[in-house]
Structures are given as structure tokens and as C-alpha cells.
């Protein structure tokens, strides 16, 4: 038992940890553990995992399932501790990850029955990026030539994204991919023209699915559908999984999908032990298909039910604030919206029994919740940002709060807002990090440089970069060369003709100009040009060409990427993106070279539009700027939170999704039932209440509200959340 | 420079350190991504990696019970099909692991244990433990040429795999300690199916490996900046992606100069040692 003493456990946690590890059907070995965030459920889960290993359960028989990888981090960290007993390795996975692995392994078993065009050939798994590419091939012509979605004003890639999302919903909710439009139309009660949009969305989804089947391509939806509808029904695959993994730990089950729950319900029946953990009041991934209500069905199969109610995270006053705010947000029986039905998908957000370690309910009730609340009203949005930056500075400088214990949150974090705030904080020497970098991959200077050279290396593609692009690439590629010299050089040596780009020799330039450019830079340019000229690259895959260019020239001494780890990381991502693109496109009949197609897709914003992930996911000691949901799903409490634009409607609104509807397509929504304004109101109200309560339960000490009369765009604002806080203040 | 939290050693990372401490530092401590070509012709190198992975998957498919004909149908490449036919003709799993009832056997199986206060992990192509306590480790080597025994014996894999089977495999042997003299490591080459390399293990070797690995891991864990010098054997740099970072040349060496493709260090077992990343929809 020495291994779990590393975790300071309460008696309740210890009880859960030490419950029987069972054999088939052993009493007490299937545990359903629920409680609000911060009550120590995952700590108990990790400690039970350790206990299992110490008790001799073969580690390779343990499967830890979480709905997304970030939520598994406490288990990953625990398993990597050096004091862990020797033996096999537990598997940590998502249901989606298992699906992909099983499709890969058992492919010959199902390829024919599932209707793939070439069942004897290997499947190609699509990334989000390559799925976008293929759907653009299928749907693009329908939009351009057939006038699909004329009435919808939305960015083309978001439109594709919503078609993919509809397919994903059918797979994770468990309805036929041909039923999408019927379900959407059955709930629609607005203008009839919208029905046409849904029909077109259906036609696109159906066409894309047929295309994937024909070419052995599997996007996320098809991986899940094949797994759930075919492989899970195949005794060979199911037995392999259920006999390999006889001990289950399923955490954050409320964020998983109905199909995942269906599979787990059957799996629990054969498992020797199971710990199912549900975060009350959560369900933040509902828009991705999470089904917190359905998750409770897993509880019915467990023989022990435990509820944790004591928070280890938040202060008693913060608990009181959460309590008061959620009351202020709930429709009052006497209020105008008393008839609004509850959100059909989410768990009830009615405050659950909840207390704070070291206090009792009575003492919490007497606390003044506004003690942990700090705010200041401003007329203009930039003033609010100034105030936030000044307060963050004061907290770090005078109150001794470390930057890593501060987060600044907004419902949606626009690039402009992030930049404005990051700039202010950096001016005050405050380290800042964000949920993602500020630039997409394709906008990185290293990427642009590579792609410009790719065009120059392949003149037959007929892609003619602008003079500025060539000058910019030379500036980045040649160490020390400034933009003025690079422009002068490009002006002279870059000579596109007959629709093809061409670089001429430095040696042919007049000596006085050579001198202005300098001979050192000239020699480097010549080395680069000679390499490009000598590259017999036409038949070689673009990713190989770029790897050679990087290794043989651009990262050599005297060139811009030499010793530059950031450039290495970006170039690695570009090469990886090209390689994955090649693997899933090489069998198609394209009317141009594959590399040429890649460059065209980057230009169109289909490819390389993703944001770089930092290589190290460990939090640095820096103030985090993030959208509220991203912070919630990272599940890391902090001392201080700042909420921006509290007066704005962003906290209450949901994404504009004209081609889909996450709630109508959920399993909780009966086909044919109308989605009314009352449902919409209730959904928004409950979603916001769940969001803010989730945030408060991850805030230890202080909550700061950023208020401005005018929004970022200059509109007057007095949103629902602001009114709720006003009610809290009046009650205090 | 300290190891990142949760760092796990593997035969590949230890081999990197032994080949070139700087490479270990760049790859694992600095996590430096440096996407240069590792070996030329790069197309052939990639093809070898793809075929190697495909062969590993086919064997795993066989181990989980897929019909042999169905597996063979997916081998569209002639070379792969030839390897598969060799596999069926020689049946190395039965030949080396036996088919006695009560034999425990898994493909793609991971073991982990503590050495010198750090974790050491290995992923086995096939690991079997007979009821008699006989342990067989099978490893597929899909290089074009059969690696000489001397070269095989020098590999860290040859030390790490049997060592970890003894140190961390007792649960596979009814919780009885595994006797090192009951452990055999077999490298099997689809290109040379009739001449596998069979390496016996024993208590002296186990003790020697324990000392060696503890010292090696201790040395790495305590090393500071200067503790990661560049290799003096510059021929290694020709097959190392960091050669431009280290100012050790520009072009990659040729595949046919290598003893075996797996000398490149990117052993298949390291490709997916990390937890899978699939199944998340990024919005
Ligand atoms: S290039 Fe040579 S010195 Fe540098 S890391 Fe690689 S093997 Fe070591």
C-alpha cells in the first residue's frame, strides 16, 4: 500500500480506492463516483489505479478512458512516476483512439461488409486537415456550380466543417448518416428556405461518405461508425478488447458520447472491476456530442455509488459566490421565463450538494460572496483591458500571486482581443501564454519561405511568386540579409518568364550592385540558386524535396534556419503536413502534380491553416489567455480568474451553425420534436450557468470581472451574465 | 540539464546516447525537431519504414486471430507478400515460442521497470512465457540484409529486452521471478528467414546488464551541459538528422552503406511509444 501514501487521501477517497478489485460479477468492484469539480474524484481514480497495480492486477489489463487526451494527464503523470511497480503498462485512450486502432488492426474483417471500394487495399485515415481537403473536392463543385448554400453567408471552410460535424454527430450519437436532414428539418420551425439548406447539407454528407467509401478514406465519423456498427459487433474484435482490458477506469464520462456509453455499458458487463467517474454539472463538450444525461446510465450498472461533495479547491466564500450566482442565473419561478424547459441535453445545473473542506453548510450560507469578487466599470473596451493588465500586474507585484496562477478568460477569444491584452501584459513584463499561438502554420515566415522555394524549385508548376515573396524568402533564408538588400537582389535576379519563375546568377549583376548586396550574401544566394537548379526534384515527393532543402541548405551555417529550433519545429510540421497529404491523395487522379496541388490548397486556406502546438504541453509560469471552454477542459484550477466582457452577449450566445444543430442531433432530442424559442432560451441559460459554475469551481481565491459599457466592436452591452452579477450584488 | 518530468528511457534513447550523447540531448532533452533527410535515397528509406510497419501489423493481425488469407490479401506490395510467405513457411512464432497449452503470448506488448531511479520501457514485437517459465522474445528485423550477430550483440536492444523481461515480467509467470537462463531473444529476418539470430540469456548477463544500465542511466541523469559531447565517430553523423545543426556535413549517407536499416535509430517500437493522440476533434 506504500504506493498510494503518495496521495494524501481523505477517508472517503480511501474507501473508493480500496473497494474490491473483483473478479467477474464480484460485488463492490463496480463503482460509480460522482461529484462536482474539485472534490477529488480524479485523485481517487489515480490512487485506485496505483492501488490496483500494487495489488497485483496486471497493468496491461487496465484501460483508462477519458473523452479527450488532456483529461488523462493526471493518469499519464502518475504512470510515469519512477516508484511505480514494474510490470506491464495500462492503456490510456479515448474511445475515438480505440476505434482507430481497431479499424487499423481488424480492417480485413470488415472492409468488404462496410462497403469500401477496395477492401483488399489498406485504409487511409484522414486528419482534420486532409478531411477538409477531400470534402472540398466533393462539396466545392456543388457550391460553385450547383449554387448550394446560396442563402448562407459563412466562410467556406466552416461550411465544410459543419458537414463533417453532421457526419460526426451521426456516428457518435448513433443514427444513420442519411437521417441528418430529416432530423434537422423535423425540429425546424422557421422559414422554409432553411429546409433546402438542410437537404443540401444532407446531399453533401451523403456524397462525401460515398466518396470516402469508394477511396478507402476514413474521416473521424467513418472510423467511429465502422468501430461501433461493425467491429464492436464482431466477436473477434470485441473479445479481443474485453478480454485484454478487464479493469476499466472511465473518467469524465459526462463528456463522452452516446455511442461511447453504449459500448461501455456492454463492456461493464464483463469487466472484473470498473470505476466510472462523473463530474456533476459538467457536459462542456455537448456541442461535440457529449451526453451527460446518458452517462448516468452507467451508474445503473455499478453496484456501489459514491458521491463526493467537499471541494478541495475553492475557498468557502468562492463556494458561496458559485451558489449565489447559479441561483441568480436560474429562471425564477416567479420570473418571466418560468415556463422554459430545461436544457434537454445537459445535466441539470441545479446546485448539487457541495461544501468546502473545513466548513459546514451553515457557515457558507452566512458568507458574503462579493468578498472574492472584484470589478470596475469602464466606458470603453480598451480601458477595461488596461484595468485587467494593471490588476494582473498588481497581483503579481504586490500580492505575490505567481503568473501561472492567473487566467484571463473570454467566451470567444478573438485574435485582436488576445493581441491587445498580450501586448499590454508584455509591456508590464508579465509572461503570457495562450491556448494557441497567434499565427496559423501557413502564416509562419518559415512556412512562407519554404513554399516560395517550392514554387521556384518546380517552375513547371507555373506558380509565379511575387517579387516581394521572393525577397522575403531570401531575407529569411540568408542569415543577416535585410529586406532592402533582399528586395534589391530579387529585383535583379528574379526573372519570371513565359509563366514560369526563374532565378538568375549573382555573378551576372553589375559589380557596384554586387557590392551593395555584399559578396558574402551573394555567395550564399548563389549556393541556394545552384542547389535549386541542380535539384532533380520533379519526380520526388514535395516533402522529400523540402527535407533536403532544409538539411542541405537552409539549416547550414550562413543560412537562416541554422541553429534555429523554432524554424526546425515549423518546417517539421510543414513537411509532416505535406507527407500526410501525399499519403491520402496519391491514389487520386489529379490534374496537376501533387506538390502543386498542396501549394494551391495552402493558398486556399484548406491546408496548413491549423495552429502550431507548443512541443511542451507543461504549463509555464505565465498568465494564460484562453477561451473559457478551453480552460474548463484543461481541468486545472487556478488562484485567480479574470472574465472579460462580462457585459457582452458572448457568454450567452452559441456559435452560428446554419447547417447543423448540436442539440437537435443529440440522442436526447426526439426526432420530429420542434426546437422552439423557449428551448433555445433554456439551452442558453443553462449552458451559461453550467459554464460559469464550472469556472468558479476551478477558481481558488479571486474572481475579477472586466466590464465596459461598449463592446470590442463599439456596441452598448448589458448581457445576461452582467444582470446576474447585479442580482448577486443586490442580494449581498 | 535535467531530464523532463516523467521521462522514460527506452532502448532507442539509450542507443542514441551511446552512439552520440549530443543526439540524446537534442532529441530527448531539447525535443529538437530537425526534419532533415536521414538516409538517401529518401524514397527508399521511407518505403522500408512503411514496409516494416506493415509487416509488424500483419503479424499482429495474425496474433489476434485474423485469417491468414485475409491478411495476405492486404499485402499489395510484392516484397511484403514475399515476407509474409516466408513467415507462413517458417512459422517463427511456433518455431521459437512453441505451441504448448498454457503458454502466455502477446504481440506489441509493453513492459516497464525502474532502473537507477528512472523508468525503462520496452515494446516487444512478440513476448511469450511458457508454463515451464521459458520466456521467448521475438523481434522482426525487416532490413534488406541480415545483420551480423556481432552487430546485433552490441545493440542496446539486445541488453534491454531480456533484462526488462526478467525485471518486469514476473506477473506473466504466475508472479514467480523469471529465471534469466530461461530467456531467449530471437531476431528474425523476413529477408533471411532461415538464419535467425538466437541469443541466450543468463544470470551473469542479467547482473552485468543491470549494472551497465544502472550506470548508463545514472550517467545520463547526472550529466550537465558538457555531459553531452558530439560523437567522435563522424561517420554516424551521415545518418543523423542533426548533421547541419552540429555542422557535421550537409548530405545524408546512403542506405546501402549501413549494416541494417534499423541502425538508424528510429526503431519501430519507438514510433508509438507515446499515448495515442487520435480521437479528438479540434474545434
Ligand atoms: S550530427 Fe553527429 S554529432 Fe550531431 S547529434 Fe548527430 S551524430 Fe551526434
mmCIF file of C-alpha atoms in Angstrom, chain B residues 3-270:
data_model
loop_
_atom_site.group_PDB
_atom_site.id
_atom_site.type_symbol
_atom_site.label_atom_id
_atom_site.label_comp_id
_atom_site.label_asym_id
_atom_site.label_seq_id
_atom_site.Cartn_x
_atom_site.Cartn_y
_atom_site.Cartn_z
ATOM 1 C CA UNK B 3 15.500 15.034 -17.658
ATOM 2 C CA UNK B 4 11.950 16.205 -18.412
ATOM 3 C CA UNK B 5 9.402 15.178 -15.759
ATOM 4 C CA UNK B 6 8.093 11.690 -16.418
ATOM 5 C CA UNK B 7 10.915 10.860 -18.806
ATOM 6 C CA UNK B 8 11.107 7.182 -19.724
ATOM 7 C CA UNK B 9 14.203 5.538 -21.117
ATOM 8 C CA UNK B 10 13.927 3.053 -23.962
ATOM 9 C CA UNK B 11 16.442 1.014 -25.891
ATOM 10 C CA UNK B 12 16.261 3.583 -28.675
ATOM 11 C CA UNK B 13 17.008 6.563 -26.441
ATOM 12 C CA UNK B 14 19.822 4.698 -24.697
ATOM 13 C CA UNK B 15 21.214 3.661 -28.070
ATOM 14 C CA UNK B 16 21.124 7.296 -29.117
ATOM 15 C CA UNK B 17 23.161 8.248 -26.047
ATOM 16 C CA UNK B 18 25.682 5.504 -26.646
ATOM 17 C CA UNK B 19 26.014 6.441 -30.314
ATOM 18 C CA UNK B 20 26.201 10.147 -29.623
ATOM 19 C CA UNK B 21 25.414 11.892 -26.333
ATOM 20 C CA UNK B 22 24.657 15.105 -28.206
ATOM 21 C CA UNK B 23 21.991 13.356 -30.208
ATOM 22 C CA UNK B 24 20.352 12.200 -26.998
ATOM 23 C CA UNK B 25 20.435 15.738 -25.673
ATOM 24 C CA UNK B 26 18.990 17.250 -28.825
ATOM 25 C CA UNK B 27 16.297 14.639 -29.305
ATOM 26 C CA UNK B 28 15.075 13.978 -25.772
ATOM 27 C CA UNK B 29 16.126 16.875 -23.575
ATOM 28 C CA UNK B 30 15.655 19.708 -26.017
ATOM 29 C CA UNK B 31 12.997 17.895 -28.079
ATOM 30 C CA UNK B 32 14.587 19.495 -31.109
ATOM 31 C CA UNK B 33 12.705 18.740 -34.276
ATOM 32 C CA UNK B 34 15.107 18.828 -37.184
ATOM 33 C CA UNK B 35 13.435 17.486 -40.312
ATOM 34 C CA UNK B 36 16.485 16.803 -42.460
ATOM 35 C CA UNK B 37 16.880 13.657 -44.517
ATOM 36 C CA UNK B 38 18.245 10.772 -42.511
ATOM 37 C CA UNK B 39 19.392 8.493 -45.313
ATOM 38 C CA UNK B 40 19.369 8.509 -49.092
ATOM 39 C CA UNK B 41 17.603 7.616 -51.255
ATOM 40 C CA UNK B 42 14.913 9.088 -49.058
ATOM 41 C CA UNK B 43 12.139 7.432 -51.068
ATOM 42 C CA UNK B 44 13.634 4.026 -50.428
ATOM 43 C CA UNK B 45 14.178 4.821 -46.770
ATOM 44 C CA UNK B 46 10.534 5.779 -46.393
ATOM 45 C CA UNK B 47 9.434 2.689 -48.269
ATOM 46 C CA UNK B 48 11.457 0.469 -45.938
ATOM 47 C CA UNK B 49 9.874 2.077 -42.892
ATOM 48 C CA UNK B 50 6.390 1.661 -44.353
ATOM 49 C CA UNK B 51 7.000 -1.975 -45.247
ATOM 50 C CA UNK B 52 8.478 -2.672 -41.819
ATOM 51 C CA UNK B 53 5.415 -1.240 -40.127
ATOM 52 C CA UNK B 54 3.118 -3.167 -42.451
ATOM 53 C CA UNK B 55 4.869 -6.443 -41.652
ATOM 54 C CA UNK B 56 4.633 -5.793 -37.915
ATOM 55 C CA UNK B 57 0.922 -5.104 -38.328
ATOM 56 C CA UNK B 58 0.368 -8.301 -40.328
ATOM 57 C CA UNK B 59 1.937 -10.418 -37.623
ATOM 58 C CA UNK B 60 -0.126 -8.637 -35.001
ATOM 59 C CA UNK B 61 -3.245 -9.329 -37.076
ATOM 60 C CA UNK B 62 -2.313 -12.981 -37.099
ATOM 61 C CA UNK B 63 -1.810 -12.959 -33.350
ATOM 62 C CA UNK B 64 -5.257 -11.519 -32.724
ATOM 63 C CA UNK B 65 -6.792 -14.241 -34.835
ATOM 64 C CA UNK B 66 -7.397 -12.837 -38.301
ATOM 65 C CA UNK B 67 -7.423 -15.465 -41.062
ATOM 66 C CA UNK B 68 -4.102 -15.750 -42.874
ATOM 67 C CA UNK B 69 -5.683 -15.410 -46.321
ATOM 68 C CA UNK B 70 -7.386 -12.170 -45.337
ATOM 69 C CA UNK B 71 -4.102 -10.769 -44.063
ATOM 70 C CA UNK B 72 -2.271 -11.808 -47.211
ATOM 71 C CA UNK B 73 -4.838 -10.094 -49.413
ATOM 72 C CA UNK B 74 -3.911 -6.741 -47.896
ATOM 73 C CA UNK B 75 -0.225 -7.241 -48.809
ATOM 74 C CA UNK B 76 -0.359 -5.403 -52.092
ATOM 75 C CA UNK B 77 3.405 -4.984 -52.272
ATOM 76 C CA UNK B 78 5.353 -7.928 -53.725
ATOM 77 C CA UNK B 79 8.145 -7.638 -51.175
ATOM 78 C CA UNK B 80 5.698 -7.628 -48.325
ATOM 79 C CA UNK B 81 3.917 -10.625 -49.739
ATOM 80 C CA UNK B 82 7.226 -12.464 -50.001
ATOM 81 C CA UNK B 83 7.982 -11.671 -46.349
ATOM 82 C CA UNK B 84 4.554 -12.889 -45.382
ATOM 83 C CA UNK B 85 5.032 -16.108 -47.316
ATOM 84 C CA UNK B 86 8.350 -16.617 -45.531
ATOM 85 C CA UNK B 87 6.600 -16.029 -42.256
ATOM 86 C CA UNK B 88 3.994 -18.662 -43.113
ATOM 87 C CA UNK B 89 6.602 -21.096 -44.389
ATOM 88 C CA UNK B 90 8.896 -20.784 -41.369
ATOM 89 C CA UNK B 91 6.253 -20.045 -38.727
ATOM 90 C CA UNK B 92 8.786 -18.405 -36.399
ATOM 91 C CA UNK B 93 6.278 -17.909 -33.580
ATOM 92 C CA UNK B 94 5.556 -21.600 -33.299
ATOM 93 C CA UNK B 95 9.159 -22.491 -34.042
ATOM 94 C CA UNK B 96 10.570 -20.414 -31.208
ATOM 95 C CA UNK B 97 7.740 -19.999 -28.720
ATOM 96 C CA UNK B 98 6.264 -23.457 -29.143
ATOM 97 C CA UNK B 99 2.574 -24.193 -29.047
ATOM 98 C CA UNK B 100 2.247 -25.803 -25.654
ATOM 99 C CA UNK B 101 -1.044 -25.230 -23.845
ATOM 100 C CA UNK B 102 -0.718 -22.693 -21.067
ATOM 101 C CA UNK B 103 1.728 -20.517 -22.942
ATOM 102 C CA UNK B 104 1.024 -16.829 -22.476
ATOM 103 C CA UNK B 105 1.723 -14.773 -25.586
ATOM 104 C CA UNK B 106 1.159 -11.220 -26.757
ATOM 105 C CA UNK B 107 2.194 -9.045 -29.652
ATOM 106 C CA UNK B 108 3.139 -5.376 -29.316
ATOM 107 C CA UNK B 109 3.409 -5.792 -25.576
ATOM 108 C CA UNK B 110 4.937 -3.211 -23.260
ATOM 109 C CA UNK B 111 6.913 -3.743 -20.086
ATOM 110 C CA UNK B 112 8.265 -1.059 -17.799
ATOM 111 C CA UNK B 113 10.503 -1.150 -14.773
ATOM 112 C CA UNK B 114 12.578 1.107 -12.581
ATOM 113 C CA UNK B 115 16.327 1.294 -13.129
ATOM 114 C CA UNK B 116 18.545 3.704 -11.221
ATOM 115 C CA UNK B 117 15.522 5.685 -10.074
ATOM 116 C CA UNK B 118 14.158 6.091 -13.593
ATOM 117 C CA UNK B 119 11.712 4.219 -15.768
ATOM 118 C CA UNK B 120 12.833 1.980 -18.574
ATOM 119 C CA UNK B 121 10.254 0.772 -21.089
ATOM 120 C CA UNK B 122 10.256 -1.685 -23.961
ATOM 121 C CA UNK B 123 7.701 -2.707 -26.521
ATOM 122 C CA UNK B 124 8.060 -6.283 -27.666
ATOM 123 C CA UNK B 125 7.024 -7.487 -31.102
ATOM 124 C CA UNK B 126 6.169 -10.823 -29.514
ATOM 125 C CA UNK B 127 6.666 -11.909 -25.932
ATOM 126 C CA UNK B 128 5.780 -15.379 -24.758
ATOM 127 C CA UNK B 129 6.028 -17.137 -21.420
ATOM 128 C CA UNK B 130 5.514 -20.897 -21.350
ATOM 129 C CA UNK B 131 4.065 -22.741 -18.400
ATOM 130 C CA UNK B 132 7.587 -24.012 -17.766
ATOM 131 C CA UNK B 133 8.772 -20.436 -17.243
ATOM 132 C CA UNK B 134 10.563 -20.336 -20.594
ATOM 133 C CA UNK B 135 10.489 -16.784 -21.956
ATOM 134 C CA UNK B 136 10.867 -16.055 -25.664
ATOM 135 C CA UNK B 137 11.278 -12.605 -27.121
ATOM 136 C CA UNK B 138 10.765 -12.356 -30.855
ATOM 137 C CA UNK B 139 11.781 -9.295 -32.777
ATOM 138 C CA UNK B 140 11.188 -8.745 -36.501
ATOM 139 C CA UNK B 141 14.031 -7.138 -38.388
ATOM 140 C CA UNK B 142 12.882 -6.044 -41.815
ATOM 141 C CA UNK B 143 16.181 -4.707 -43.127
ATOM 142 C CA UNK B 144 17.278 -5.744 -46.589
ATOM 143 C CA UNK B 145 20.342 -7.539 -45.257
ATOM 144 C CA UNK B 146 20.685 -9.927 -42.368
ATOM 145 C CA UNK B 147 22.528 -8.065 -39.591
ATOM 146 C CA UNK B 148 25.694 -9.893 -38.430
ATOM 147 C CA UNK B 149 25.494 -11.426 -34.968
ATOM 148 C CA UNK B 150 28.337 -9.251 -33.635
ATOM 149 C CA UNK B 151 26.467 -6.103 -34.585
ATOM 150 C CA UNK B 152 23.289 -7.451 -33.009
ATOM 151 C CA UNK B 153 25.030 -8.228 -29.745
ATOM 152 C CA UNK B 154 26.261 -4.657 -29.497
ATOM 153 C CA UNK B 155 22.796 -3.178 -29.723
ATOM 154 C CA UNK B 156 21.180 -1.812 -26.597
ATOM 155 C CA UNK B 157 18.040 -3.657 -27.596
ATOM 156 C CA UNK B 158 19.866 -6.936 -27.043
ATOM 157 C CA UNK B 159 20.538 -5.911 -23.446
ATOM 158 C CA UNK B 160 17.319 -4.050 -22.641
ATOM 159 C CA UNK B 161 14.751 -6.559 -23.898
ATOM 160 C CA UNK B 162 15.843 -9.668 -21.978
ATOM 161 C CA UNK B 163 16.786 -7.592 -18.942
ATOM 162 C CA UNK B 164 13.363 -5.991 -18.699
ATOM 163 C CA UNK B 165 11.601 -9.291 -19.329
ATOM 164 C CA UNK B 166 13.320 -10.638 -16.210
ATOM 165 C CA UNK B 167 12.974 -7.500 -14.167
ATOM 166 C CA UNK B 168 9.358 -6.658 -15.010
ATOM 167 C CA UNK B 169 7.815 -9.862 -16.313
ATOM 168 C CA UNK B 170 7.133 -11.891 -13.151
ATOM 169 C CA UNK B 171 3.392 -11.237 -13.445
ATOM 170 C CA UNK B 172 3.444 -13.178 -16.705
ATOM 171 C CA UNK B 173 4.990 -16.149 -14.924
ATOM 172 C CA UNK B 174 2.383 -16.635 -12.228
ATOM 173 C CA UNK B 175 4.137 -13.986 -10.094
ATOM 174 C CA UNK B 176 7.226 -16.166 -9.915
ATOM 175 C CA UNK B 177 10.548 -14.462 -10.711
ATOM 176 C CA UNK B 178 11.754 -15.143 -14.212
ATOM 177 C CA UNK B 179 14.947 -17.141 -14.351
ATOM 178 C CA UNK B 180 17.321 -15.312 -16.717
ATOM 179 C CA UNK B 181 18.618 -18.612 -18.026
ATOM 180 C CA UNK B 182 15.092 -19.314 -19.288
ATOM 181 C CA UNK B 183 15.073 -16.243 -21.514
ATOM 182 C CA UNK B 184 15.855 -16.281 -25.237
ATOM 183 C CA UNK B 185 15.882 -13.369 -27.613
ATOM 184 C CA UNK B 186 15.333 -14.142 -31.274
ATOM 185 C CA UNK B 187 15.818 -11.723 -34.121
ATOM 186 C CA UNK B 188 14.008 -12.988 -37.177
ATOM 187 C CA UNK B 189 14.654 -11.595 -40.640
ATOM 188 C CA UNK B 190 11.976 -11.988 -43.316
ATOM 189 C CA UNK B 191 14.735 -11.433 -45.882
ATOM 190 C CA UNK B 192 16.786 -14.264 -44.366
ATOM 191 C CA UNK B 193 14.122 -16.435 -42.799
ATOM 192 C CA UNK B 194 16.367 -19.441 -42.450
ATOM 193 C CA UNK B 195 19.029 -17.702 -40.402
ATOM 194 C CA UNK B 196 17.528 -16.087 -37.343
ATOM 195 C CA UNK B 197 19.790 -14.789 -34.596
ATOM 196 C CA UNK B 198 19.106 -16.630 -31.375
ATOM 197 C CA UNK B 199 20.620 -15.077 -28.276
ATOM 198 C CA UNK B 200 20.503 -16.930 -24.999
ATOM 199 C CA UNK B 201 20.405 -15.096 -21.681
ATOM 200 C CA UNK B 202 21.616 -15.997 -18.218
ATOM 201 C CA UNK B 203 22.091 -14.753 -14.660
ATOM 202 C CA UNK B 204 25.593 -13.373 -15.244
ATOM 203 C CA UNK B 205 24.429 -11.420 -18.249
ATOM 204 C CA UNK B 206 21.407 -10.202 -16.317
ATOM 205 C CA UNK B 207 23.631 -8.978 -13.477
ATOM 206 C CA UNK B 208 26.010 -7.359 -15.951
ATOM 207 C CA UNK B 209 23.133 -5.687 -17.784
ATOM 208 C CA UNK B 210 21.669 -4.458 -14.525
ATOM 209 C CA UNK B 211 24.984 -2.816 -13.624
ATOM 210 C CA UNK B 212 25.502 -1.474 -17.106
ATOM 211 C CA UNK B 213 22.023 0.002 -17.471
ATOM 212 C CA UNK B 214 22.030 1.453 -13.954
ATOM 213 C CA UNK B 215 25.382 3.118 -14.599
ATOM 214 C CA UNK B 216 24.352 4.336 -18.026
ATOM 215 C CA UNK B 217 21.051 5.792 -16.859
ATOM 216 C CA UNK B 218 22.756 7.306 -13.810
ATOM 217 C CA UNK B 219 25.370 8.876 -16.046
ATOM 218 C CA UNK B 220 22.738 10.416 -18.300
ATOM 219 C CA UNK B 221 20.582 11.618 -15.427
ATOM 220 C CA UNK B 222 23.510 13.408 -13.790
ATOM 221 C CA UNK B 223 25.025 14.836 -16.956
ATOM 222 C CA UNK B 224 25.159 18.601 -17.237
ATOM 223 C CA UNK B 225 25.776 20.707 -20.346
ATOM 224 C CA UNK B 226 29.222 19.254 -21.147
ATOM 225 C CA UNK B 227 27.986 15.766 -20.478
ATOM 226 C CA UNK B 228 26.541 15.508 -23.948
ATOM 227 C CA UNK B 229 29.523 15.756 -26.286
ATOM 228 C CA UNK B 230 29.307 15.159 -30.007
ATOM 229 C CA UNK B 231 30.404 11.737 -31.152
ATOM 230 C CA UNK B 232 33.959 11.397 -32.351
ATOM 231 C CA UNK B 233 32.853 8.906 -34.958
ATOM 232 C CA UNK B 234 31.768 11.366 -37.609
ATOM 233 C CA UNK B 235 30.507 8.596 -39.859
ATOM 234 C CA UNK B 236 27.485 8.427 -37.567
ATOM 235 C CA UNK B 237 26.604 11.999 -38.456
ATOM 236 C CA UNK B 238 25.938 10.990 -42.045
ATOM 237 C CA UNK B 239 22.892 9.101 -40.821
ATOM 238 C CA UNK B 240 21.775 11.635 -38.260
ATOM 239 C CA UNK B 241 19.190 14.315 -38.968
ATOM 240 C CA UNK B 242 21.057 16.816 -36.789
ATOM 241 C CA UNK B 243 24.136 16.968 -39.003
ATOM 242 C CA UNK B 244 23.509 20.562 -40.088
ATOM 243 C CA UNK B 245 22.726 21.601 -36.527
ATOM 244 C CA UNK B 246 26.091 20.209 -35.447
ATOM 245 C CA UNK B 247 27.985 21.469 -38.505
ATOM 246 C CA UNK B 248 28.788 17.911 -39.436
ATOM 247 C CA UNK B 249 28.006 17.964 -43.127
ATOM 248 C CA UNK B 250 25.109 18.559 -45.444
ATOM 249 C CA UNK B 251 24.088 15.414 -47.303
ATOM 250 C CA UNK B 252 22.778 12.191 -45.836
ATOM 251 C CA UNK B 253 24.611 8.884 -46.143
ATOM 252 C CA UNK B 254 23.367 6.131 -48.392
ATOM 253 C CA UNK B 255 21.201 3.358 -47.104
ATOM 254 C CA UNK B 256 23.288 0.640 -48.678
ATOM 255 C CA UNK B 257 26.290 1.717 -46.607
ATOM 256 C CA UNK B 258 24.527 0.711 -43.446
ATOM 257 C CA UNK B 259 24.696 -2.703 -41.898
ATOM 258 C CA UNK B 260 20.951 -2.620 -41.480
ATOM 259 C CA UNK B 261 18.261 -0.033 -41.814
ATOM 260 C CA UNK B 262 17.401 -0.311 -38.154
ATOM 261 C CA UNK B 263 20.787 1.172 -37.297
ATOM 262 C CA UNK B 264 19.129 4.477 -38.000
ATOM 263 C CA UNK B 265 17.740 4.556 -34.521
ATOM 264 C CA UNK B 266 14.094 5.074 -35.393
ATOM 265 C CA UNK B 267 13.176 1.610 -34.241
ATOM 266 C CA UNK B 268 9.524 0.748 -34.882
ATOM 267 C CA UNK B 269 8.821 0.330 -31.186
ATOM 268 C CA UNK B 270 9.555 3.973 -30.586
#
